PDB file of C-alpha atoms in Angstrom:
ATOM      1  CA  MET Q   1       9.326  19.284  10.547  1.00  0.00           C
ATOM      2  CA  ASN Q   2       6.224  16.754   9.842  1.00  0.00           C
ATOM      3  CA  ASN Q   3       2.878  16.748  11.910  1.00  0.00           C
ATOM      4  CA  PRO Q   4       2.142  13.246  13.350  1.00  0.00           C
ATOM      5  CA  ARG Q   5      -1.364  14.785  13.376  1.00  0.00           C
ATOM      6  CA  HIS Q   6      -0.917  15.188  10.007  1.00  0.00           C
ATOM      7  CA  GLN Q   7       0.908  12.572   8.877  1.00  0.00           C
ATOM      8  CA  ARG Q   8      -2.340  10.857  10.443  1.00  0.00           C
ATOM      9  CA  ILE Q   9      -4.614  12.289   8.686  1.00  0.00           C
ATOM     10  CA  LEU Q  10      -2.557  11.448   5.368  1.00  0.00           C
ATOM     11  CA  SER Q  11      -2.947   8.001   6.564  1.00  0.00           C
ATOM     12  CA  LEU Q  12      -6.254   7.617   7.461  1.00  0.00           C
ATOM     13  CA  LEU Q  13      -7.078   9.207   3.877  1.00  0.00           C
ATOM     14  CA  SER Q  14      -5.273   6.841   2.028  1.00  0.00           C
ATOM     15  CA  ALA Q  15      -7.106   3.616   3.376  1.00  0.00           C
ATOM     16  CA  GLU Q  16     -10.423   5.400   2.001  1.00  0.00           C
ATOM     17  CA  VAL Q  17     -11.969   6.830  -0.401  1.00  0.00           C
ATOM     18  CA  GLU Q  18     -13.983   9.657   1.439  1.00  0.00           C
ATOM     19  CA  CYS Q  19     -13.153  10.451   5.474  1.00  0.00           C
ATOM     20  CA  LYS Q  20     -15.927  12.232   6.499  1.00  0.00           C
ATOM     21  CA  SER Q  21     -14.331  15.108   9.208  1.00  0.00           C
ATOM     22  CA  ALA Q  22     -16.723  13.335  12.173  1.00  0.00           C
ATOM     23  CA  THR Q  23     -14.408  10.233  11.958  1.00  0.00           C
ATOM     24  CA  LEU Q  24     -11.123  11.723  11.379  1.00  0.00           C
ATOM     25  CA  MET Q  25     -12.248  14.136  15.177  1.00  0.00           C
ATOM     26  CA  HIS Q  26     -12.862  10.567  16.578  1.00  0.00           C
ATOM     27  CA  GLU Q  27     -10.027   8.974  15.488  1.00  0.00           C
ATOM     28  CA  LEU Q  28      -8.192  11.633  15.948  1.00  0.00           C
ATOM     29  CA  GLY Q  29      -9.395  12.927  19.260  1.00  0.00           C
ATOM     30  CA  VAL Q  30      -9.447  16.684  18.395  1.00  0.00           C
ATOM     31  CA  SER Q  31     -12.206  18.979  17.780  1.00  0.00           C
ATOM     32  CA  GLU Q  32     -13.403  20.559  14.951  1.00  0.00           C
ATOM     33  CA  ALA Q  33     -11.400  24.014  14.940  1.00  0.00           C
ATOM     34  CA  THR Q  34      -7.980  22.384  15.019  1.00  0.00           C
ATOM     35  CA  LEU Q  35      -9.549  19.218  12.764  1.00  0.00           C
ATOM     36  CA  ARG Q  36     -10.718  22.239  10.528  1.00  0.00           C
ATOM     37  CA  ARG Q  37      -6.976  23.921  10.710  1.00  0.00           C
ATOM     38  CA  ASP Q  38      -5.255  21.292   9.634  1.00  0.00           C
ATOM     39  CA  LEU Q  39      -7.244  20.551   6.860  1.00  0.00           C
ATOM     40  CA  SER Q  40      -6.463  23.742   5.831  1.00  0.00           C
ATOM     41  CA  GLU Q  41      -2.731  23.029   5.998  1.00  0.00           C
ATOM     42  CA  LEU Q  42      -2.917  19.660   4.382  1.00  0.00           C
ATOM     43  CA  VAL Q  43      -4.817  21.841   1.313  1.00  0.00           C
ATOM     44  CA  GLU Q  44      -2.256  24.725   1.502  1.00  0.00           C
ATOM     45  CA  ARG Q  45       0.659  21.633   1.079  1.00  0.00           C
ATOM     46  CA  GLY Q  46      -1.255  19.941  -2.169  1.00  0.00           C
ATOM     47  CA  LYS Q  47      -1.888  17.021   0.094  1.00  0.00           C
ATOM     48  CA  VAL Q  48      -5.638  16.979   0.506  1.00  0.00           C
ATOM     49  CA  VAL Q  49      -9.097  17.921  -1.654  1.00  0.00           C
ATOM     50  CA  ARG Q  50     -11.908  19.142   1.056  1.00  0.00           C
ATOM     51  CA  THR Q  51     -14.723  17.511   0.201  1.00  0.00           C
ATOM     52  CA  HIS Q  52     -18.757  18.437   1.821  1.00  0.00           C
ATOM     53  CA  GLY Q  53     -18.756  16.870   4.987  1.00  0.00           C
ATOM     54  CA  GLY Q  54     -15.095  15.375   4.550  1.00  0.00           C
ATOM     55  CA  ALA Q  55     -11.711  15.858   2.561  1.00  0.00           C
ATOM     56  CA  LEU Q  56      -9.857  13.386   0.030  1.00  0.00           C
ATOM     57  CA  LEU Q  57      -6.265  12.720  -0.212  1.00  0.00           C
ATOM     58  CA  ARG Q  58      -5.497  14.199  -3.523  1.00  0.00           C
ATOM     59  CA  PRO Q  59      -4.491  11.344  -6.125  1.00  0.00           C
ATOM     60  CA  GLU Q  60      -1.474  12.984  -7.206  1.00  0.00           C
ATOM     61  CA  ALA Q  61       0.378  12.777  -3.397  1.00  0.00           C
ATOM     62  CA  LEU Q  62      -0.123   8.547  -4.659  1.00  0.00           C
ATOM     63  CA  HIS Q  63       1.699   8.977  -7.404  1.00  0.00           C
ATOM     64  CA  GLU Q  64       5.244   6.648  -7.625  1.00  0.00           C
ATOM     65  CA  ALA Q  65       8.379   9.204  -8.084  1.00  0.00           C
ATOM     66  CA  SER Q  66      11.058   7.582 -10.968  1.00  0.00           C
ATOM     67  CA  PHE Q  67      14.377   5.818  -9.751  1.00  0.00           C
ATOM     68  CA  ILE Q  68      16.100   9.191 -10.597  1.00  0.00           C
ATOM     69  CA  GLU Q  69      13.391  11.810  -8.313  1.00  0.00           C
ATOM     70  CA  LYS Q  70      13.791   8.594  -5.169  1.00  0.00           C
ATOM     71  CA  THR Q  71      17.588   9.257  -6.089  1.00  0.00           C
ATOM     72  CA  LEU Q  72      17.621  12.669  -5.347  1.00  0.00           C
ATOM     73  CA  SER Q  73      15.499  12.894  -2.208  1.00  0.00           C
ATOM     74  CA  ALA Q  74      17.368  12.855   1.037  1.00  0.00           C
ATOM     75  CA  PRO Q  75      20.864  12.287  -0.325  1.00  0.00           C
ATOM     76  CA  GLU Q  76      22.651  12.879   2.811  1.00  0.00           C
ATOM     77  CA  GLY Q  77      19.512  11.563   4.999  1.00  0.00           C
ATOM     78  CA  LYS Q  78      20.808   8.146   3.274  1.00  0.00           C
ATOM     79  CA  ARG Q  79      23.754   8.239   3.135  1.00  0.00           C
ATOM     80  CA  ALA Q  80      23.725   8.100   6.955  1.00  0.00           C
ATOM     81  CA  ILE Q  81      21.239   5.496   7.284  1.00  0.00           C
ATOM     82  CA  ALA Q  82      23.578   3.385   5.197  1.00  0.00           C
ATOM     83  CA  ALA Q  83      26.752   3.513   7.258  1.00  0.00           C
ATOM     84  CA  CYS Q  84      24.944   2.940  10.687  1.00  0.00           C
ATOM     85  CA  ALA Q  85      23.463   0.085   8.547  1.00  0.00           C
ATOM     86  CA  LEU Q  86      26.836  -1.081   7.432  1.00  0.00           C
ATOM     87  CA  ASP Q  87      27.422  -1.544  11.263  1.00  0.00           C
ATOM     88  CA  LEU Q  88      25.153  -4.027  11.884  1.00  0.00           C
ATOM     89  CA  ILE Q  89      25.744  -6.143   9.388  1.00  0.00           C
ATOM     90  CA  SER Q  90      28.576  -8.763  10.442  1.00  0.00           C
ATOM     91  CA  SER Q  91      31.382 -10.630   7.900  1.00  0.00           C
ATOM     92  CA  ASN Q  92      30.923 -13.896   6.305  1.00  0.00           C
ATOM     93  CA  THR Q  93      27.074 -13.856   6.278  1.00  0.00           C
ATOM     94  CA  SER Q  94      24.562 -13.514   3.788  1.00  0.00           C
ATOM     95  CA  VAL Q  95      22.358 -10.400   2.797  1.00  0.00           C
ATOM     96  CA  TYR Q  96      19.235 -10.079   0.701  1.00  0.00           C
ATOM     97  CA  ILE Q  97      18.897  -6.193  -0.719  1.00  0.00           C
ATOM     98  CA  ASP Q  98      15.743  -4.711  -1.614  1.00  0.00           C
ATOM     99  CA  SER Q  99      14.888  -2.231  -4.460  1.00  0.00           C
ATOM    100  CA  GLY Q 100      15.149   1.081  -2.619  1.00  0.00           C
ATOM    101  CA  THR Q 101      17.406   3.706  -3.894  1.00  0.00           C
ATOM    102  CA  THR Q 102      18.763   3.693   0.487  1.00  0.00           C
ATOM    103  CA  CYS Q 103      19.232  -0.279  -0.224  1.00  0.00           C
ATOM    104  CA  LEU Q 104      21.401   0.987  -2.939  1.00  0.00           C
ATOM    105  CA  GLU Q 105      23.621   3.719  -0.821  1.00  0.00           C
ATOM    106  CA  LEU Q 106      24.154   0.279   1.528  1.00  0.00           C
ATOM    107  CA  ALA Q 107      24.905  -2.342  -1.272  1.00  0.00           C
ATOM    108  CA  ARG Q 108      27.786   0.000  -2.681  1.00  0.00           C
ATOM    109  CA  ARG Q 109      28.961  -0.797   1.226  1.00  0.00           C
ATOM    110  CA  LEU Q 110      28.625  -3.992   1.441  1.00  0.00           C
ATOM    111  CA  LEU Q 111      30.480  -4.577  -1.922  1.00  0.00           C
ATOM    112  CA  ARG Q 112      33.209  -2.332  -1.385  1.00  0.00           C
ATOM    113  CA  ARG Q 113      34.156  -4.553   2.367  1.00  0.00           C
ATOM    114  CA  ASN Q 114      33.407  -7.744   0.210  1.00  0.00           C
ATOM    115  CA  ASP Q 115      32.895 -10.148   2.856  1.00  0.00           C
ATOM    116  CA  CYS Q 116      29.495 -11.100   2.225  1.00  0.00           C
ATOM    117  CA  HIS Q 117      27.559 -12.931  -0.133  1.00  0.00           C
ATOM    118  CA  ILE Q 118      24.808 -10.568  -1.261  1.00  0.00           C
ATOM    119  CA  PHE Q 119      21.510 -10.983  -3.058  1.00  0.00           C
ATOM    120  CA  THR Q 120      19.253  -8.639  -4.462  1.00  0.00           C
ATOM    121  CA  ASN Q 121      16.015  -8.875  -7.113  1.00  0.00           C
ATOM    122  CA  SER Q 122      17.547  -5.035  -7.168  1.00  0.00           C
ATOM    123  CA  ILE Q 123      18.143  -4.174 -10.839  1.00  0.00           C
ATOM    124  CA  PRO Q 124      21.489  -0.646  -9.855  1.00  0.00           C
ATOM    125  CA  ILE Q 125      22.438  -3.568  -7.000  1.00  0.00           C
ATOM    126  CA  VAL Q 126      23.522  -5.570  -9.893  1.00  0.00           C
ATOM    127  CA  VAL Q 127      24.832  -2.822 -12.396  1.00  0.00           C
ATOM    128  CA  GLU Q 128      26.734  -1.377  -9.685  1.00  0.00           C
ATOM    129  CA  ALA Q 129      28.097  -4.942  -8.816  1.00  0.00           C
ATOM    130  CA  CYS Q 130      29.737  -5.167 -11.708  1.00  0.00           C
ATOM    131  CA  ASN Q 131      32.932  -2.532 -10.407  1.00  0.00           C
ATOM    132  CA  TYR Q 132      33.840  -5.031  -7.511  1.00  0.00           C
ATOM    133  CA  ASN Q 133      34.830  -8.947  -7.654  1.00  0.00           C
ATOM    134  CA  ALA Q 134      31.722  -9.340  -5.057  1.00  0.00           C
ATOM    135  CA  ASN Q 135      30.061 -12.667  -4.103  1.00  0.00           C
ATOM    136  CA  VAL Q 136      26.471 -11.449  -5.809  1.00  0.00           C
ATOM    137  CA  THR Q 137      23.025 -13.670  -6.710  1.00  0.00           C
ATOM    138  CA  VAL Q 138      20.532 -11.948  -9.076  1.00  0.00           C
ATOM    139  CA  ILE Q 139      16.980 -12.991  -7.440  1.00  0.00           C
ATOM    140  CA  GLY Q 140      15.591 -12.554 -11.732  1.00  0.00           C
ATOM    141  CA  GLY Q 141      12.669 -11.623 -12.368  1.00  0.00           C
ATOM    142  CA  SER Q 142      10.541  -9.302 -14.401  1.00  0.00           C
ATOM    143  CA  LEU Q 143      11.312  -5.887 -14.866  1.00  0.00           C
ATOM    144  CA  ARG Q 144       9.593  -3.009 -13.226  1.00  0.00           C
ATOM    145  CA  ALA Q 145      11.006   0.011 -14.417  1.00  0.00           C
ATOM    146  CA  VAL Q 146       9.580   2.156 -12.690  1.00  0.00           C
ATOM    147  CA  SER Q 147      11.599   0.791  -9.462  1.00  0.00           C
ATOM    148  CA  ARG Q 148      13.966  -1.246 -11.261  1.00  0.00           C
ATOM    149  CA  ALA Q 149      13.202  -4.143  -9.725  1.00  0.00           C
ATOM    150  CA  LEU Q 150      13.456  -7.643 -10.877  1.00  0.00           C
ATOM    151  CA  ILE Q 151       9.134  -9.281  -9.730  1.00  0.00           C
ATOM    152  CA  GLY Q 152       7.172 -11.437 -10.076  1.00  0.00           C
ATOM    153  CA  SER Q 153       6.840 -15.536  -9.330  1.00  0.00           C
ATOM    154  CA  THR Q 154      10.386 -16.699 -10.390  1.00  0.00           C
ATOM    155  CA  PRO Q 155      11.671 -14.617  -7.523  1.00  0.00           C
ATOM    156  CA  LEU Q 156       9.445 -15.247  -5.465  1.00  0.00           C
ATOM    157  CA  ASN Q 157       9.779 -18.989  -5.486  1.00  0.00           C
ATOM    158  CA  TRP Q 158      13.784 -18.499  -5.347  1.00  0.00           C
ATOM    159  CA  LEU Q 159      13.088 -16.800  -1.789  1.00  0.00           C
ATOM    160  CA  GLU Q 160      10.590 -19.788  -0.649  1.00  0.00           C
ATOM    161  CA  ASN Q 161      14.030 -21.569  -0.972  1.00  0.00           C
ATOM    162  CA  LEU Q 162      16.476 -19.442   0.960  1.00  0.00           C
ATOM    163  CA  HIS Q 163      18.151 -18.608   3.952  1.00  0.00           C
ATOM    164  CA  PHE Q 164      19.241 -14.777   4.534  1.00  0.00           C
ATOM    165  CA  ASP Q 165      21.376 -13.528   8.346  1.00  0.00           C
ATOM    166  CA  TYR Q 166      19.724 -10.178   7.135  1.00  0.00           C
ATOM    167  CA  SER Q 167      17.360  -8.672   5.090  1.00  0.00           C
ATOM    168  CA  ILE Q 168      17.418  -5.076   3.751  1.00  0.00           C
ATOM    169  CA  ILE Q 169      14.665  -3.781   3.259  1.00  0.00           C
ATOM    170  CA  GLY Q 170      13.053  -0.139   2.003  1.00  0.00           C
ATOM    171  CA  ALA Q 171       9.907   1.677   1.994  1.00  0.00           C
ATOM    172  CA  SER Q 172       7.586   3.710  -0.039  1.00  0.00           C
ATOM    173  CA  ALA Q 173       5.811   5.131   3.146  1.00  0.00           C
ATOM    174  CA  ILE Q 174       5.591   4.760   6.635  1.00  0.00           C
ATOM    175  CA  ASP Q 175       2.747   5.096   8.784  1.00  0.00           C
ATOM    176  CA  THR Q 176       3.693   5.526  12.360  1.00  0.00           C
ATOM    177  CA  TYR Q 177       1.083   3.468  13.243  1.00  0.00           C
ATOM    178  CA  ARG Q 178      -0.084   0.757  10.839  1.00  0.00           C
ATOM    179  CA  GLY Q 179       4.137   0.579   9.151  1.00  0.00           C
ATOM    180  CA  ALA Q 180       5.340   0.241   6.404  1.00  0.00           C
ATOM    181  CA  PHE Q 181       3.763   0.359   2.875  1.00  0.00           C
ATOM    182  CA  THR Q 182       4.338   0.206  -0.960  1.00  0.00           C
ATOM    183  CA  THR Q 183       3.038   1.278  -4.077  1.00  0.00           C
ATOM    184  CA  GLU Q 184       2.389  -1.867  -5.898  1.00  0.00           C
ATOM    185  CA  THR Q 185       1.374  -5.149  -4.269  1.00  0.00           C
ATOM    186  CA  HIS Q 186       4.339  -8.252  -6.329  1.00  0.00           C
ATOM    187  CA  GLU Q 187       7.231  -5.708  -4.460  1.00  0.00           C
ATOM    188  CA  ALA Q 188       5.145  -6.193  -0.683  1.00  0.00           C
ATOM    189  CA  SER Q 189       5.537  -9.996  -1.423  1.00  0.00           C
ATOM    190  CA  ILE Q 190       8.694 -10.029  -2.391  1.00  0.00           C
ATOM    191  CA  LYS Q 191       9.967  -7.997   0.420  1.00  0.00           C
ATOM    192  CA  GLN Q 192       7.332 -10.074   2.119  1.00  0.00           C
ATOM    193  CA  GLN Q 193       9.105 -13.149   1.613  1.00  0.00           C
ATOM    194  CA  ALA Q 194      12.474 -12.147   1.602  1.00  0.00           C
ATOM    195  CA  MET Q 195      12.280 -10.763   5.269  1.00  0.00           C
ATOM    196  CA  ARG Q 196      10.185 -14.656   6.154  1.00  0.00           C
ATOM    197  CA  ALA Q 197      13.684 -15.652   5.267  1.00  0.00           C
ATOM    198  CA  SER Q 198      15.784 -13.712   7.540  1.00  0.00           C
ATOM    199  CA  GLU Q 199      17.090 -13.934  10.513  1.00  0.00           C
ATOM    200  CA  ASN Q 200      17.295 -10.373  11.171  1.00  0.00           C
ATOM    201  CA  ALA Q 201      14.464  -7.779   8.962  1.00  0.00           C
ATOM    202  CA  ILE Q 202      16.203  -3.921   9.074  1.00  0.00           C
ATOM    203  CA  LEU Q 203      14.156  -1.637   7.689  1.00  0.00           C
ATOM    204  CA  LEU Q 204      16.335   1.476   6.124  1.00  0.00           C
ATOM    205  CA  CYS Q 205      13.520   4.526   5.263  1.00  0.00           C
ATOM    206  CA  ASP Q 206      14.285   8.304   5.924  1.00  0.00           C
ATOM    207  CA  HIS Q 207      12.599  11.106   7.131  1.00  0.00           C
ATOM    208  CA  SER Q 208      10.550  11.886   3.874  1.00  0.00           C
ATOM    209  CA  LYS Q 209       8.766   8.367   3.562  1.00  0.00           C
ATOM    210  CA  TRP Q 210       6.018  10.260   6.820  1.00  0.00           C
ATOM    211  CA  GLU Q 211       4.712  12.781   3.643  1.00  0.00           C
ATOM    212  CA  LYS Q 212       3.812  10.041   0.905  1.00  0.00           C
ATOM    213  CA  ARG Q 213       1.841   8.145   0.515  1.00  0.00           C
ATOM    214  CA  ALA Q 214       1.177   4.281  -0.600  1.00  0.00           C
ATOM    215  CA  PRO Q 215      -1.783   1.767  -0.475  1.00  0.00           C
ATOM    216  CA  VAL Q 216      -0.801  -1.796   0.266  1.00  0.00           C
ATOM    217  CA  ARG Q 217       0.721  -2.553   3.250  1.00  0.00           C
ATOM    218  CA  PHE Q 218       3.339  -4.909   3.357  1.00  0.00           C
ATOM    219  CA  ALA Q 219       5.071  -4.970   7.257  1.00  0.00           C
ATOM    220  CA  GLN Q 220       4.157  -4.115  10.672  1.00  0.00           C
ATOM    221  CA  TRP Q 221       6.200  -2.774  13.396  1.00  0.00           C
ATOM    222  CA  SER Q 222       6.975  -6.165  14.935  1.00  0.00           C
ATOM    223  CA  ASP Q 223       7.550  -7.866  12.256  1.00  0.00           C
ATOM    224  CA  PHE Q 224      10.743  -5.696  12.115  1.00  0.00           C
ATOM    225  CA  ASP Q 225      14.592  -6.451  14.017  1.00  0.00           C
ATOM    226  CA  HIS Q 226      16.014  -2.691  13.127  1.00  0.00           C
ATOM    227  CA  CYS Q 227      14.497   0.468  12.020  1.00  0.00           C
ATOM    228  CA  ILE Q 228      17.202   2.615  10.496  1.00  0.00           C
ATOM    229  CA  ILE Q 229      16.248   6.033  10.402  1.00  0.00           C
ATOM    230  CA  ASP Q 230      17.778   9.705  10.100  1.00  0.00           C
ATOM    231  CA  GLU Q 231      18.316  12.468  12.333  1.00  0.00           C
ATOM    232  CA  ASP Q 232      15.769  14.673  10.767  1.00  0.00           C
ATOM    233  CA  LEU Q 233      12.618  12.162  11.711  1.00  0.00           C
ATOM    234  CA  GLU Q 234      10.147  14.689  14.154  1.00  0.00           C
ATOM    235  CA  ALA Q 235      11.301  13.216  17.891  1.00  0.00           C
ATOM    236  CA  ALA Q 236       8.290  12.919  18.807  1.00  0.00           C
ATOM    237  CA  THR Q 237       7.576  10.200  16.195  1.00  0.00           C
ATOM    238  CA  ALA Q 238      10.550   8.630  16.989  1.00  0.00           C
ATOM    239  CA  ARG Q 239       9.676   8.207  20.586  1.00  0.00           C
ATOM    240  CA  THR Q 240       6.842   6.756  19.414  1.00  0.00           C
ATOM    241  CA  LEU Q 241       8.405   4.017  16.639  1.00  0.00           C
ATOM    242  CA  GLY Q 242      11.090   3.878  20.172  1.00  0.00           C
ATOM    243  CA  LYS Q 243       8.354   2.280  21.737  1.00  0.00           C
ATOM    244  CA  GLN Q 244       7.269  -0.696  18.724  1.00  0.00           C
ATOM    245  CA  LEU Q 245      10.526  -1.985  18.266  1.00  0.00           C
ATOM    246  CA  HIS Q 246      14.772  -1.003  18.096  1.00  0.00           C
ATOM    247  CA  LEU Q 247      14.855   2.402  16.618  1.00  0.00           C
ATOM    248  CA  HIS Q 248      18.587   3.676  15.005  1.00  0.00           C
ATOM    249  CA  LEU Q 249      18.476   7.580  14.431  1.00  0.00           C
ATOM    250  CA  ALA Q 250      21.169   7.696  12.140  1.00  0.00           C
ATOM    251  CA  GLN Q 251      24.029  10.959  12.525  1.00  0.00           C
ATOM    252  CA  LYS Q 252      24.665  12.821   9.629  1.00  0.00           C
ATOM    253  CA  LEU Q 253      28.299  12.481   7.545  1.00  0.00           C
TER     254      LEU Q 253
END
């Protein structure tokens, strides 16, 4: 299970080149001994490097996994999230679906249900849609291979003139206090524009996203109408999030 204080330390480090111990103790409200133990554990996990008087986030902690690597991460949790999200989406509606792997799981279910107009910038969703007689519109753009997403000014221009009943959004990393993050500014802009164009913004993210860091925040918690996470999320974190938005904990199938 995740330690909320460890998550907070990683969040603080992701925003700074280096964070001094005095700053970390002040932000966390802990003693020097407690911080020392926390940092020692994070060093053992390969997340941080100790410096003179502080700590640095290890560069590897910001590595963006390939699409295949992401697909292999927490598959049961992603399927549970997708099943839960499906129940929130009404028939005969328009749905924008983001390019993440959890979003792909939901897209598969919506394609089988075949009662919504799907819009997406995700190449894997487009490939999947070829197996169905579904109503799918591709938001074109330049290919970003690592995420298999279409990005750039073209999809942004399209999104300015579209309106959705739902936007289904993924994230590269989550911070309990600061919101949802991604790895790249172009993808962040598309997520933001899709959310602005929709009546209901729904975030899909499995519990492992709390162990990851990403440099670009694209949304605060108040920007989402719903957030769906698998049941493995640490209980204290779930309670904190539940105070900020409509949180759904998806049970594994």
